[in-house]
Amino acid sequence: MDIQLKDRTRDTVTTYHEKVKKPKIRAMLPQKERTLEEALADYEKSQLPGAGSYGETIWADGLYVGDIWCYQIHTDQTPNAMISYCIFEEDFWSRGIATRAVSAFLHKILSRYHLISIGAFVLASNPASIQVLVKNQFSIRERFVEDGVESVYLQYGKG
């Protein structure tokens, strides 16, 4: 399967915004409820020089299937960021797409931002996502419960 990362656009932001409303997605990728206008405004901010976030789209065999992004990018003395991703097309789950997309994205952001560490939060009820990160050399650093929900913090690199 051909996996590619491509630039985000206003159209892909619109598509993503609609796709992640599915109950199965919301159960694994909790997000604050946002309007399309808020999502597009965040996208516009990410396009500015010095933006604190950066994202790309994930394509599998020519089909747009998800997004991957880093946020809270800090490039000071200990450059670090957080990473998140979502394969919103359920027919493409458990096919290695996220693992390959994370690997490719890590190479880009490590060199682009000279990051020393990258963190990720994952719901403990989403073991597939935890496995994707472990396969990409993230290690589990902490398990915690917040608002009655168990989560896992993973980290890549030093920190």
mmCIF file of C-alpha atoms in Angstrom:
data_model
loop_
_atom_site.group_PDB
_atom_site.id
_atom_site.type_symbol
_atom_site.label_atom_id
_atom_site.label_comp_id
_atom_site.label_asym_id
_atom_site.label_seq_id
_atom_site.Cartn_x
_atom_site.Cartn_y
_atom_site.Cartn_z
ATOM 1 C CA MET A 1 0.000 0.000 0.000
ATOM 2 C CA ASP A 2 1.299 3.434 -0.966
ATOM 3 C CA ILE A 3 1.259 5.821 2.020
ATOM 4 C CA GLN A 4 1.908 9.513 1.470
ATOM 5 C CA LEU A 5 1.845 12.611 3.622
ATOM 6 C CA LYS A 6 0.571 15.732 1.877
ATOM 7 C CA ASP A 7 -0.089 19.350 2.743
ATOM 8 C CA ARG A 8 -3.255 20.301 4.555
ATOM 9 C CA THR A 9 -5.630 22.634 2.728
ATOM 10 C CA ARG A 10 -8.876 24.385 3.586
ATOM 11 C CA ASP A 11 -10.680 21.542 1.783
ATOM 12 C CA THR A 12 -8.940 18.795 3.780
ATOM 13 C CA VAL A 13 -9.569 20.681 7.028
ATOM 14 C CA THR A 14 -13.261 20.793 6.121
ATOM 15 C CA THR A 15 -13.307 17.069 5.315
ATOM 16 C CA TYR A 16 -11.433 16.171 8.495
ATOM 17 C CA HIS A 17 -13.787 18.281 10.597
ATOM 18 C CA GLU A 18 -16.766 16.298 9.296
ATOM 19 C CA LYS A 19 -15.136 12.856 9.443
ATOM 20 C CA VAL A 20 -14.050 13.060 13.094
ATOM 21 C CA LYS A 21 -17.630 13.587 14.251
ATOM 22 C CA LYS A 22 -18.214 9.824 14.009
ATOM 23 C CA PRO A 23 -18.923 8.326 17.459
ATOM 24 C CA LYS A 24 -16.163 5.681 17.095
ATOM 25 C CA ILE A 25 -13.606 8.396 16.340
ATOM 26 C CA ARG A 26 -14.791 10.674 19.157
ATOM 27 C CA ALA A 27 -14.508 7.757 21.589
ATOM 28 C CA MET A 28 -10.813 7.315 20.753
ATOM 29 C CA LEU A 29 -9.785 10.875 19.996
ATOM 30 C CA PRO A 30 -11.450 13.197 22.487
ATOM 31 C CA GLN A 31 -11.513 16.750 21.282
ATOM 32 C CA LYS A 32 -13.267 19.888 22.304
ATOM 33 C CA GLU A 33 -16.302 20.574 20.179
ATOM 34 C CA ARG A 34 -15.293 23.081 17.550
ATOM 35 C CA THR A 35 -17.063 24.766 14.710
ATOM 36 C CA LEU A 36 -15.746 24.529 11.182
ATOM 37 C CA GLU A 37 -14.881 28.215 11.393
ATOM 38 C CA GLU A 38 -12.698 27.546 14.462
ATOM 39 C CA ALA A 39 -10.993 24.622 12.706
ATOM 40 C CA LEU A 40 -10.291 26.758 9.642
ATOM 41 C CA ALA A 41 -8.974 29.617 11.814
ATOM 42 C CA ASP A 42 -6.599 27.174 13.559
ATOM 43 C CA TYR A 43 -5.462 25.932 10.147
ATOM 44 C CA GLU A 44 -4.783 29.509 8.990
ATOM 45 C CA LYS A 45 -2.713 30.147 12.146
ATOM 46 C CA SER A 46 -0.683 26.989 11.470
ATOM 47 C CA GLN A 47 0.319 28.439 8.103
ATOM 48 C CA LEU A 48 1.958 31.522 9.604
ATOM 49 C CA PRO A 49 5.735 31.779 10.152
ATOM 50 C CA GLY A 50 6.702 30.611 13.630
ATOM 51 C CA ALA A 51 3.413 28.752 14.152
ATOM 52 C CA GLY A 52 3.201 26.479 17.195
ATOM 53 C CA SER A 53 1.608 23.670 15.224
ATOM 54 C CA TYR A 54 2.180 21.831 11.967
ATOM 55 C CA GLY A 55 0.160 19.129 10.275
ATOM 56 C CA GLU A 56 -0.188 17.024 7.176
ATOM 57 C CA THR A 57 -2.782 14.751 5.632
ATOM 58 C CA ILE A 58 -2.424 10.974 5.354
ATOM 59 C CA TRP A 59 -3.161 9.320 2.010
ATOM 60 C CA ALA A 60 -3.372 5.569 1.340
ATOM 61 C CA ASP A 61 -3.376 4.418 -2.275
ATOM 62 C CA GLY A 62 -4.510 7.875 -3.359
ATOM 63 C CA LEU A 63 -7.330 8.222 -0.818
ATOM 64 C CA TYR A 64 -7.385 10.821 1.945
ATOM 65 C CA VAL A 65 -7.747 8.728 5.130
ATOM 66 C CA GLY A 66 -6.519 10.889 8.013
ATOM 67 C CA ASP A 67 -4.408 13.648 9.490
ATOM 68 C CA ILE A 68 -1.245 13.839 11.560
ATOM 69 C CA TRP A 69 0.032 16.897 13.381
ATOM 70 C CA CYS A 70 2.357 18.215 16.010
ATOM 71 C CA TYR A 71 1.483 21.015 18.368
ATOM 72 C CA GLN A 72 2.885 22.950 21.302
ATOM 73 C CA ILE A 73 6.104 23.160 19.317
ATOM 74 C CA HIS A 74 8.892 24.660 21.418
ATOM 75 C CA THR A 75 12.241 25.344 19.778
ATOM 76 C CA ASP A 76 14.030 26.804 22.790
ATOM 77 C CA GLN A 77 16.843 25.129 24.786
ATOM 78 C CA THR A 78 15.094 21.733 24.830
ATOM 79 C CA PRO A 79 13.108 21.579 21.580
ATOM 80 C CA ASN A 80 9.984 19.480 21.989
ATOM 81 C CA ALA A 81 6.436 19.046 20.756
ATOM 82 C CA MET A 82 3.364 16.861 21.064
ATOM 83 C CA ILE A 83 2.080 14.595 18.294
ATOM 84 C CA SER A 84 -1.363 13.311 17.410
ATOM 85 C CA TYR A 85 -2.937 11.538 14.469
ATOM 86 C CA CYS A 86 -6.219 10.093 13.301
ATOM 87 C CA ILE A 87 -7.118 7.608 10.599
ATOM 88 C CA PHE A 88 -10.776 8.558 10.165
ATOM 89 C CA GLU A 89 -11.615 5.971 7.494
ATOM 90 C CA GLU A 90 -12.453 2.805 9.460
ATOM 91 C CA ASP A 91 -11.834 0.551 6.431
ATOM 92 C CA PHE A 92 -8.168 1.539 6.757
ATOM 93 C CA TRP A 93 -7.737 0.704 10.452
ATOM 94 C CA SER A 94 -5.323 -2.075 11.455
ATOM 95 C CA ARG A 95 -3.488 -1.997 8.128
ATOM 96 C CA GLY A 96 -0.233 -0.377 9.265
ATOM 97 C CA ILE A 97 -1.076 3.019 7.804
ATOM 98 C CA ALA A 98 -0.781 4.970 11.061
ATOM 99 C CA THR A 99 2.523 3.265 11.927
ATOM 100 C CA ARG A 100 4.027 4.228 8.581
ATOM 101 C CA ALA A 101 2.561 7.738 8.659
ATOM 102 C CA VAL A 102 3.933 8.394 12.159
ATOM 103 C CA SER A 103 7.367 7.158 11.072
ATOM 104 C CA ALA A 104 7.451 9.453 8.030
ATOM 105 C CA PHE A 105 6.095 12.411 9.999
ATOM 106 C CA LEU A 106 8.627 11.924 12.796
ATOM 107 C CA HIS A 107 11.482 12.144 10.299
ATOM 108 C CA LYS A 108 10.079 15.419 8.963
ATOM 109 C CA ILE A 109 9.435 17.147 12.271
ATOM 110 C CA LEU A 110 12.642 15.968 13.925
ATOM 111 C CA SER A 111 14.712 17.606 11.208
ATOM 112 C CA ARG A 112 12.419 20.574 10.599
ATOM 113 C CA TYR A 113 12.245 21.642 14.254
ATOM 114 C CA HIS A 114 15.402 19.929 15.621
ATOM 115 C CA LEU A 115 13.287 18.306 18.329
ATOM 116 C CA ILE A 116 14.849 16.418 21.219
ATOM 117 C CA SER A 117 11.602 14.886 22.461
ATOM 118 C CA ILE A 118 8.031 14.370 21.328
ATOM 119 C CA GLY A 119 5.140 13.461 23.601
ATOM 120 C CA ALA A 120 1.753 11.889 22.966
ATOM 121 C CA PHE A 121 -1.370 11.329 25.032
ATOM 122 C CA VAL A 122 -3.516 8.300 24.199
ATOM 123 C CA LEU A 123 -6.610 6.896 25.860
ATOM 124 C CA ALA A 124 -5.768 3.604 27.573
ATOM 125 C CA SER A 125 -8.844 2.142 25.858
ATOM 126 C CA ASN A 126 -7.083 2.597 22.489
ATOM 127 C CA PRO A 127 -4.314 -0.053 22.575
ATOM 128 C CA ALA A 128 -3.882 0.046 18.781
ATOM 129 C CA SER A 129 -2.786 3.676 18.952
ATOM 130 C CA ILE A 130 -0.421 2.954 21.827
ATOM 131 C CA GLN A 131 1.099 0.144 19.736
ATOM 132 C CA VAL A 132 1.577 2.497 16.764
ATOM 133 C CA LEU A 133 3.647 4.800 18.942
ATOM 134 C CA VAL A 134 5.630 1.993 20.597
ATOM 135 C CA LYS A 135 6.509 0.661 17.133
ATOM 136 C CA ASN A 136 7.878 4.150 16.418
ATOM 137 C CA GLN A 137 10.198 4.114 19.462
ATOM 138 C CA PHE A 138 7.918 5.929 21.893
ATOM 139 C CA SER A 139 7.974 4.595 25.436
ATOM 140 C CA ILE A 140 5.217 4.655 28.000
ATOM 141 C CA ARG A 141 6.133 7.178 30.669
ATOM 142 C CA GLU A 142 2.954 7.508 32.699
ATOM 143 C CA ARG A 143 -0.569 6.176 33.155
ATOM 144 C CA PHE A 144 -3.106 8.430 34.835
ATOM 145 C CA VAL A 145 -6.814 8.959 35.321
ATOM 146 C CA GLU A 146 -8.373 12.316 34.525
ATOM 147 C CA ASP A 147 -12.089 12.971 34.785
ATOM 148 C CA GLY A 148 -12.599 9.237 35.266
ATOM 149 C CA VAL A 149 -10.803 8.325 32.031
ATOM 150 C CA GLU A 150 -7.524 6.396 32.000
ATOM 151 C CA SER A 151 -4.878 7.815 29.677
ATOM 152 C CA VAL A 152 -1.300 7.019 28.766
ATOM 153 C CA TYR A 153 1.548 9.475 28.169
ATOM 154 C CA LEU A 154 4.233 8.261 25.772
ATOM 155 C CA GLN A 155 7.465 9.951 24.798
ATOM 156 C CA TYR A 156 9.972 9.742 21.980
ATOM 157 C CA GLY A 157 13.520 10.873 22.688
ATOM 158 C CA LYS A 158 15.032 12.454 25.763
ATOM 159 C CA GLY A 159 13.168 14.434 28.303
#
